[in-house]
mmCIF file of C-alpha atoms in Angstrom:
data_model
loop_
_atom_site.group_PDB
_atom_site.id
_atom_site.type_symbol
_atom_site.label_atom_id
_atom_site.label_comp_id
_atom_site.label_asym_id
_atom_site.label_seq_id
_atom_site.Cartn_x
_atom_site.Cartn_y
_atom_site.Cartn_z
ATOM 1 C CA MET A 240 102.424 59.527 78.622
ATOM 2 C CA ASN A 241 102.724 59.234 82.390
ATOM 3 C CA SER A 242 106.011 60.833 83.432
ATOM 4 C CA TYR A 243 106.051 59.217 86.872
ATOM 5 C CA MET A 244 106.595 55.466 86.732
ATOM 6 C CA MET A 245 107.088 53.786 90.082
ATOM 7 C CA ALA A 246 110.368 51.914 90.518
ATOM 8 C CA ALA A 247 110.131 50.810 94.149
ATOM 9 C CA GLY A 248 112.217 47.783 95.034
ATOM 10 C CA ARG A 249 114.620 48.176 92.128
ATOM 11 C CA LYS A 250 118.337 48.628 92.624
ATOM 12 C CA THR A 251 119.613 51.838 91.097
ATOM 13 C CA ALA A 252 123.125 53.246 90.767
ATOM 14 C CA PRO A 253 124.136 56.832 91.575
ATOM 15 C CA VAL A 254 123.114 59.319 88.893
ATOM 16 C CA SER A 255 126.719 60.058 87.924
ATOM 17 C CA ASP A 256 127.305 56.342 87.336
ATOM 18 C CA CYS A 257 124.075 56.166 85.323
ATOM 19 C CA PHE A 258 125.274 58.929 83.001
ATOM 20 C CA ARG A 259 128.745 57.417 82.604
ATOM 21 C CA LEU A 260 127.309 54.011 81.725
ATOM 22 C CA LEU A 261 124.587 55.376 79.442
ATOM 23 C CA LEU A 262 126.995 57.406 77.322
ATOM 24 C CA PRO A 263 128.356 54.443 75.319
ATOM 25 C CA LEU A 264 124.877 53.588 74.006
ATOM 26 C CA TRP A 265 123.993 57.240 73.462
ATOM 27 C CA CYS A 266 127.204 57.911 71.550
ATOM 28 C CA LEU A 267 127.213 54.667 69.611
ATOM 29 C CA LEU A 268 123.756 55.422 68.267
ATOM 30 C CA LEU A 269 124.502 59.105 67.795
ATOM 31 C CA LEU A 270 127.781 58.917 65.932
ATOM 32 C CA LEU A 271 128.955 57.227 62.765
ATOM 33 C CA PRO A 272 132.547 56.460 61.832
ATOM 34 C CA ALA A 273 134.290 57.998 58.871
ATOM 35 C CA GLY A 274 136.890 56.581 56.537
ATOM 36 C CA CYS A 275 137.272 54.140 53.678
ATOM 37 C CA ALA A 276 135.394 50.859 53.576
ATOM 38 C CA THR A 277 137.335 47.750 54.578
ATOM 39 C CA ARG A 278 136.027 44.302 53.685
ATOM 40 C CA LEU A 279 135.185 42.142 56.668
ATOM 41 C CA PRO A 280 135.649 38.364 56.877
ATOM 42 C CA PRO A 281 132.835 36.434 55.120
ATOM 43 C CA VAL A 282 129.885 35.405 57.267
ATOM 44 C CA GLY A 283 128.098 32.712 55.282
ATOM 45 C CA GLU A 284 127.471 32.147 51.564
ATOM 46 C CA GLU A 285 128.015 35.306 49.520
ATOM 47 C CA LEU A 286 125.164 36.079 47.127
ATOM 48 C CA THR A 287 125.606 37.332 43.573
ATOM 49 C CA GLY A 288 123.491 38.325 40.603
ATOM 50 C CA ARG A 289 119.712 38.587 40.792
ATOM 51 C CA GLU A 290 119.500 36.975 44.223
ATOM 52 C CA ARG A 291 121.720 39.655 45.715
ATOM 53 C CA GLN A 292 119.818 42.327 43.776
ATOM 54 C CA GLY A 293 116.518 41.156 45.238
ATOM 55 C CA VAL A 294 117.792 41.340 48.813
ATOM 56 C CA GLU A 295 119.336 44.778 48.286
ATOM 57 C CA GLU A 296 116.184 46.198 46.698
ATOM 58 C CA LEU A 297 113.928 44.892 49.443
ATOM 59 C CA PHE A 298 116.230 46.226 52.161
ATOM 60 C CA LEU A 299 116.569 49.697 50.618
ATOM 61 C CA ALA A 300 112.854 49.986 49.906
ATOM 62 C CA THR A 301 111.933 48.872 53.426
ATOM 63 C CA MET A 302 114.309 51.386 55.001
ATOM 64 C CA GLU A 303 113.024 54.179 52.749
ATOM 65 C CA GLN A 304 109.413 53.462 53.659
ATOM 66 C CA ARG A 305 110.277 53.279 57.349
ATOM 67 C CA HIS A 306 112.043 56.658 57.140
ATOM 68 C CA ARG A 307 109.048 58.154 55.378
ATOM 69 C CA GLN A 308 106.354 56.867 57.724
ATOM 70 C CA MET A 309 108.024 56.761 61.148
ATOM 71 C CA GLN A 310 108.468 60.323 62.417
ATOM 72 C CA CYS A 311 108.146 60.227 66.205
ATOM 73 C CA LEU A 312 107.935 57.842 69.146
ATOM 74 C CA ASP A 313 106.895 58.235 72.763
ATOM 75 C CA ALA A 314 107.431 55.393 75.229
ATOM 76 C CA GLU A 315 107.984 54.363 78.795
ATOM 77 C CA ALA A 316 111.545 53.054 79.054
ATOM 78 C CA GLU A 317 113.784 51.095 81.381
ATOM 79 C CA ILE A 318 117.542 50.996 80.980
ATOM 80 C CA GLN A 319 119.431 48.039 82.429
ATOM 81 C CA TRP A 320 123.223 47.725 82.361
ATOM 82 C CA ARG A 321 125.774 45.146 83.354
ATOM 83 C CA SER A 322 129.561 45.456 83.313
ATOM 84 C CA TRP A 323 132.513 43.713 84.913
ATOM 85 C CA LEU A 324 132.208 46.051 87.903
ATOM 86 C CA ARG A 325 128.525 46.743 88.526
ATOM 87 C CA SER A 326 124.958 46.633 87.291
ATOM 88 C CA GLY A 327 121.892 48.801 87.650
ATOM 89 C CA VAL A 328 118.409 49.769 86.482
ATOM 90 C CA LEU A 329 117.060 53.202 85.552
ATOM 91 C CA PRO A 330 113.340 53.556 84.687
ATOM 92 C CA GLY A 331 111.980 56.572 82.893
ATOM 93 C CA TYR A 332 110.479 57.659 79.608
ATOM 94 C CA LEU A 333 111.862 58.309 76.152
ATOM 95 C CA GLN A 334 110.735 60.606 73.353
ATOM 96 C CA ALA A 335 112.231 60.757 69.868
ATOM 97 C CA MET A 336 111.536 62.645 66.658
ATOM 98 C CA ALA A 337 113.079 62.152 63.238
ATOM 99 C CA PRO A 338 115.740 62.695 62.213
ATOM 100 C CA ASN A 339 117.876 63.261 65.321
ATOM 101 C CA ARG A 340 116.030 64.542 68.409
ATOM 102 C CA LEU A 341 115.987 62.469 71.577
ATOM 103 C CA LYS A 342 114.999 63.055 75.203
ATOM 104 C CA PHE A 343 115.291 60.635 78.118
ATOM 105 C CA VAL A 344 114.042 61.377 81.637
ATOM 106 C CA GLY A 345 115.214 58.957 84.331
ATOM 107 C CA LEU A 346 113.215 58.454 87.536
ATOM 108 C CA ASP A 347 114.241 57.674 91.098
ATOM 109 C CA PRO A 348 112.662 54.818 93.144
ATOM 110 C CA LEU A 349 109.809 57.156 94.188
ATOM 111 C CA GLY A 350 108.962 58.005 90.575
ATOM 112 C CA ARG A 351 110.475 61.495 90.717
ATOM 113 C CA PRO A 352 112.732 62.843 87.922
ATOM 114 C CA ALA A 353 116.379 62.135 88.785
ATOM 115 C CA LEU A 354 118.037 63.145 85.524
ATOM 116 C CA ALA A 355 117.132 64.364 82.062
ATOM 117 C CA LEU A 356 119.223 64.082 78.921
ATOM 118 C CA THR A 357 118.360 65.630 75.582
ATOM 119 C CA THR A 358 120.096 66.127 72.226
ATOM 120 C CA ASN A 359 119.368 67.607 68.825
ATOM 121 C CA GLY A 360 122.231 65.671 67.223
ATOM 122 C CA GLU A 361 124.700 68.562 67.551
ATOM 123 C CA THR A 362 124.460 69.575 71.214
ATOM 124 C CA PHE A 363 123.384 67.859 74.420
ATOM 125 C CA ARG A 364 122.137 68.940 77.841
ATOM 126 C CA LEU A 365 122.203 66.778 80.969
ATOM 127 C CA LEU A 366 120.303 67.792 84.090
ATOM 128 C CA LEU A 367 121.164 66.081 87.420
ATOM 129 C CA VAL A 368 118.433 66.778 89.940
ATOM 130 C CA ASN A 369 120.075 65.601 93.168
ATOM 131 C CA GLN A 370 123.156 67.726 92.418
ATOM 132 C CA ALA A 371 121.261 70.774 91.106
ATOM 133 C CA LEU A 372 123.726 70.640 88.205
ATOM 134 C CA VAL A 373 123.411 70.978 84.433
ATOM 135 C CA TYR A 374 126.026 69.949 81.869
ATOM 136 C CA GLN A 375 125.749 71.087 78.271
ATOM 137 C CA GLY A 376 127.950 71.249 75.206
ATOM 138 C CA PRO A 377 128.529 69.908 71.710
ATOM 139 C CA THR A 378 128.307 66.191 71.052
ATOM 140 C CA THR A 379 131.951 66.431 69.942
ATOM 141 C CA ALA A 380 132.984 67.239 73.533
ATOM 142 C CA GLU A 381 135.530 65.024 75.257
ATOM 143 C CA ALA A 382 132.811 63.915 77.674
ATOM 144 C CA PHE A 383 131.366 62.037 74.700
ATOM 145 C CA ARG A 384 134.603 61.172 72.884
ATOM 146 C CA GLN A 385 136.113 59.189 75.738
ATOM 147 C CA HIS A 386 133.203 56.748 75.726
ATOM 148 C CA LEU A 387 133.218 55.990 71.995
ATOM 149 C CA PRO A 388 134.471 52.702 70.558
ATOM 150 C CA GLN A 389 137.695 53.117 68.610
ATOM 151 C CA GLY A 390 137.015 54.254 65.067
ATOM 152 C CA LEU A 391 133.885 56.265 65.907
ATOM 153 C CA PRO A 392 134.951 59.935 65.617
ATOM 154 C CA ALA A 393 132.504 62.419 67.071
ATOM 155 C CA GLU A 394 132.929 64.929 64.238
ATOM 156 C CA ARG A 395 130.439 63.193 61.974
ATOM 157 C CA LEU A 396 126.831 63.181 63.084
ATOM 158 C CA PRO A 397 124.174 61.250 61.208
ATOM 159 C CA GLU A 398 120.922 62.651 59.950
ATOM 160 C CA SER A 399 119.158 59.480 61.043
ATOM 161 C CA LEU A 400 119.693 58.950 64.771
ATOM 162 C CA PHE A 401 115.985 58.206 65.083
ATOM 163 C CA ALA A 402 116.181 55.429 62.502
ATOM 164 C CA TRP A 403 119.246 53.820 64.094
ATOM 165 C CA LEU A 404 117.620 53.700 67.486
ATOM 166 C CA PHE A 405 114.431 52.067 66.267
ATOM 167 C CA GLY A 406 115.671 49.481 63.807
ATOM 168 C CA GLY A 407 116.409 51.488 60.672
ATOM 169 C CA MET A 408 119.491 52.550 58.737
ATOM 170 C CA PRO A 409 120.643 55.663 56.864
ATOM 171 C CA LEU A 410 119.071 55.946 53.427
ATOM 172 C CA GLU A 411 120.881 54.690 50.342
ATOM 173 C CA PRO A 412 123.918 53.033 51.930
ATOM 174 C CA GLU A 413 126.335 51.432 49.487
ATOM 175 C CA ILE A 414 126.104 47.683 50.030
ATOM 176 C CA VAL A 415 129.494 46.019 49.673
ATOM 177 C CA ALA A 416 128.447 42.384 50.037
ATOM 178 C CA VAL A 417 125.416 40.240 50.889
ATOM 179 C CA TYR A 418 125.691 36.884 52.681
ATOM 180 C CA ARG A 419 123.059 34.309 53.463
ATOM 181 C CA ALA A 420 123.010 33.906 57.249
ATOM 182 C CA PRO A 421 124.455 30.493 58.227
ATOM 183 C CA ASP A 422 121.271 29.595 60.140
ATOM 184 C CA GLY A 423 119.150 30.489 57.089
ATOM 185 C CA ARG A 424 117.290 33.251 58.932
ATOM 186 C CA GLY A 425 117.960 36.402 56.975
ATOM 187 C CA TYR A 426 120.962 37.992 55.287
ATOM 188 C CA TRP A 427 124.088 39.751 56.492
ATOM 189 C CA LEU A 428 124.637 43.011 54.588
ATOM 190 C CA GLU A 429 128.080 44.591 54.701
ATOM 191 C CA VAL A 430 127.874 48.317 54.023
ATOM 192 C CA ALA A 431 130.428 50.909 52.958
ATOM 193 C CA GLU A 432 129.013 53.592 55.236
ATOM 194 C CA PRO A 433 129.663 53.339 58.100
ATOM 195 C CA PRO A 434 132.883 51.422 57.340
ATOM 196 C CA ARG A 435 133.568 48.097 59.053
ATOM 197 C CA ALA A 436 129.854 47.633 59.686
ATOM 198 C CA ARG A 437 127.379 44.945 58.785
ATOM 199 C CA LEU A 438 123.791 44.219 59.698
ATOM 200 C CA LEU A 439 121.456 41.248 59.818
ATOM 201 C CA PHE A 440 118.334 41.846 57.720
ATOM 202 C CA GLU A 441 115.433 39.397 57.938
ATOM 203 C CA PRO A 442 112.719 39.526 55.244
ATOM 204 C CA LEU A 443 109.304 38.479 56.466
ATOM 205 C CA PHE A 444 108.454 36.499 53.343
ATOM 206 C CA ASP A 445 110.284 34.127 51.024
ATOM 207 C CA LEU A 446 112.491 35.850 48.458
ATOM 208 C CA GLU A 447 112.490 32.894 46.068
ATOM 209 C CA PRO A 448 112.339 33.499 43.197
ATOM 210 C CA PRO A 449 114.343 36.737 43.394
ATOM 211 C CA LEU A 450 112.415 39.968 43.009
ATOM 212 C CA LYS A 451 112.188 41.137 39.406
ATOM 213 C CA VAL A 452 112.827 44.725 38.358
ATOM 214 C CA VAL A 453 109.935 45.656 36.045
ATOM 215 C CA GLY A 454 110.108 49.423 35.737
ATOM 216 C CA ASN A 455 110.857 52.582 37.611
ATOM 217 C CA ASP A 456 107.701 52.312 39.734
ATOM 218 C CA ASP A 457 107.399 48.520 40.003
ATOM 219 C CA HIS A 458 110.605 47.352 41.655
ATOM 220 C CA TYR A 459 108.953 45.782 44.661
ATOM 221 C CA PRO A 460 105.940 43.688 45.610
ATOM 222 C CA PRO A 461 103.050 45.399 47.426
ATOM 223 C CA PHE A 462 104.292 46.533 50.818
ATOM 224 C CA ARG A 463 103.145 45.349 54.173
ATOM 225 C CA PRO A 464 104.449 47.254 57.191
ATOM 226 C CA GLY A 465 107.561 45.548 58.457
ATOM 227 C CA THR A 466 108.338 43.758 55.169
ATOM 228 C CA GLY A 467 111.801 43.209 56.615
ATOM 229 C CA LEU A 468 113.461 43.718 59.989
ATOM 230 C CA VAL A 469 116.958 44.733 61.042
ATOM 231 C CA ARG A 470 117.957 42.254 63.734
ATOM 232 C CA ARG A 471 121.567 43.247 64.460
ATOM 233 C CA ILE A 472 124.139 45.891 63.597
ATOM 234 C CA GLN A 473 127.818 45.066 64.152
ATOM 235 C CA LEU A 474 130.534 47.756 64.270
ATOM 236 C CA PHE A 475 134.082 46.414 64.003
ATOM 237 C CA GLU A 476 137.300 48.072 65.096
ATOM 238 C CA PRO A 477 140.268 48.108 62.677
ATOM 239 C CA ASP A 478 141.627 44.846 64.130
ATOM 240 C CA GLN A 479 138.285 43.204 63.163
ATOM 241 C CA ARG A 480 138.044 41.438 66.492
ATOM 242 C CA GLN A 481 134.795 41.092 68.426
ATOM 243 C CA PRO A 482 132.586 44.037 67.400
ATOM 244 C CA ALA A 483 130.319 46.301 69.345
ATOM 245 C CA GLU A 484 126.848 45.029 68.539
ATOM 246 C CA ILE A 485 123.372 46.535 68.624
ATOM 247 C CA ILE A 486 120.636 43.903 68.870
ATOM 248 C CA TYR A 487 116.997 44.662 68.055
ATOM 249 C CA ASP A 488 114.536 42.257 69.637
ATOM 250 C CA ASP A 489 110.921 41.834 70.755
ATOM 251 C CA TYR A 490 109.421 43.378 67.626
ATOM 252 C CA ARG A 491 105.733 44.230 68.059
ATOM 253 C CA PRO A 492 103.236 46.133 65.879
ATOM 254 C CA VAL A 493 102.759 49.795 66.818
ATOM 255 C CA PRO A 494 99.611 51.527 65.510
ATOM 256 C CA GLN A 495 100.024 54.316 62.991
ATOM 257 C CA VAL A 496 97.999 57.439 62.273
ATOM 258 C CA GLY A 497 94.468 56.802 60.999
ATOM 259 C CA ASP A 498 93.828 53.425 59.405
ATOM 260 C CA GLU A 499 97.471 52.656 58.618
ATOM 261 C CA PRO A 500 98.456 49.188 59.874
ATOM 262 C CA GLY A 501 101.099 49.097 62.550
ATOM 263 C CA TRP A 502 104.813 48.859 61.867
ATOM 264 C CA LEU A 503 106.814 46.252 63.713
ATOM 265 C CA LEU A 504 109.156 48.115 66.079
ATOM 266 C CA PRO A 505 111.726 46.703 68.512
ATOM 267 C CA HIS A 506 110.747 46.928 72.171
ATOM 268 C CA ARG A 507 114.121 45.656 73.391
ATOM 269 C CA ILE A 508 117.412 47.141 72.148
ATOM 270 C CA GLU A 509 120.697 45.783 73.460
ATOM 271 C CA LEU A 510 124.275 47.021 73.227
ATOM 272 C CA ASP A 511 127.288 44.788 73.822
ATOM 273 C CA SER A 512 130.664 46.555 73.850
ATOM 274 C CA ARG A 513 133.931 44.945 74.923
ATOM 275 C CA ARG A 514 135.706 48.326 75.114
ATOM 276 C CA HIS A 515 133.664 49.706 78.016
ATOM 277 C CA GLN A 516 134.461 47.256 80.823
ATOM 278 C CA GLY A 517 132.465 44.589 79.026
ATOM 279 C CA LEU A 518 129.351 46.753 79.066
ATOM 280 C CA SER A 519 126.053 45.088 78.218
ATOM 281 C CA LEU A 520 123.169 47.526 78.128
ATOM 282 C CA SER A 521 119.465 46.974 77.418
ATOM 283 C CA LEU A 522 116.750 49.491 76.604
ATOM 284 C CA LEU A 523 113.263 48.076 77.274
ATOM 285 C CA LEU A 524 110.293 49.988 75.862
ATOM 286 C CA SER A 525 106.616 49.718 76.748
ATOM 287 C CA ASP A 526 103.419 51.620 75.931
ATOM 288 C CA LEU A 527 105.161 52.694 72.750
ATOM 289 C CA LEU A 528 103.233 55.240 70.689
ATOM 290 C CA ALA A 529 104.025 56.209 67.099
ATOM 291 C CA ASP A 530 100.826 58.201 66.588
ATOM 292 C CA CYS A 531 102.265 61.234 68.371
ATOM 293 C CA ALA A 532 102.620 64.912 67.567
ATOM 294 C CA LEU A 533 105.963 65.929 69.050
ATOM 295 C CA ARG A 534 107.517 69.279 68.157
ATOM 296 C CA PRO A 535 111.139 70.511 68.351
ATOM 297 C CA GLU A 536 110.261 72.617 71.391
ATOM 298 C CA ASP A 537 109.239 69.444 73.238
ATOM 299 C CA PHE A 538 112.939 68.580 73.343
ATOM 300 C CA GLN A 539 113.980 71.793 75.068
ATOM 301 C CA LEU A 540 115.262 71.278 78.607
ATOM 302 C CA PRO A 541 114.942 74.482 80.679
ATOM 303 C CA ILE A 542 117.491 75.089 83.443
ATOM 304 C CA PRO A 543 115.706 75.323 86.805
ATOM 305 C CA ALA A 544 116.388 78.287 89.065
ATOM 306 C CA GLY A 545 119.293 77.693 91.425
ATOM 307 C CA TYR A 546 121.003 75.057 89.259
ATOM 308 C CA THR A 547 124.676 75.396 88.370
ATOM 309 C CA LEU A 548 125.437 75.343 84.640
ATOM 310 C CA GLU A 549 128.706 73.847 83.395
ATOM 311 C CA THR A 550 129.604 73.974 79.711
ATOM 312 C CA VAL A 551 131.920 71.253 78.379
ATOM 313 C CA ASP A 552 134.095 71.637 75.283
#
């Protein structure tokens, strides 16, 4: 992966602004809310019986297979944000490894590293090149808390950050309700964990008649990669007004190891959050590789000589 992607002619914001505006997406994907499930308003026709069972089984099986087969990703990335006050673009590259390691390196207009941000799900480190400054601390630090939507406490970290970022979900969520999407394209699944959350799941083949449970090893039809796609995840606040929403778009096949056919992975991920000055943020991926061999040490971020280290609590 080429670490130096030219960005000449693009408008970029100061690095400190980049970090402040990137935190909502980082934290929203990193952290899950805790608490008891609360039913949300209906969103279409609620399914029951075997029809609901078929949708649930296909969703859970698809997510399980995705968790099993997708272990790392390496991509060129461009982050675009828009708010009530400003907008900007930050090119760079992104690496991720299941279940919760992420590293993003942002580049300046000359293709030189301007910042680097890495996390292992419990701690983070941010390196600001033009300030010769490094911030590090736990992901429960106030620097993260203040950017979270209400109802997303930082104390609970998922074991599936990787899956959330690339169109998956935690394994074995309790499904509270299933609704047929009003436009007929997919199903809205309301889940108990995280509470006040629902997602739009789109099967890639007709589910009529409903899937039949035959035996312990024959619950599902033969799998094709990308049997179903997560299109949206909505996270509601307690007042159940307009939610923060993660939108997965521009799905394209990504080759797997050996002769495995490619999974469909989103190449555009959007975040809309009304709590952060109307922030709308997009992550655009290109040259995405899933046949990679990343290691935990690849996510280490050494502190250069002469840099000032500040630890946040």
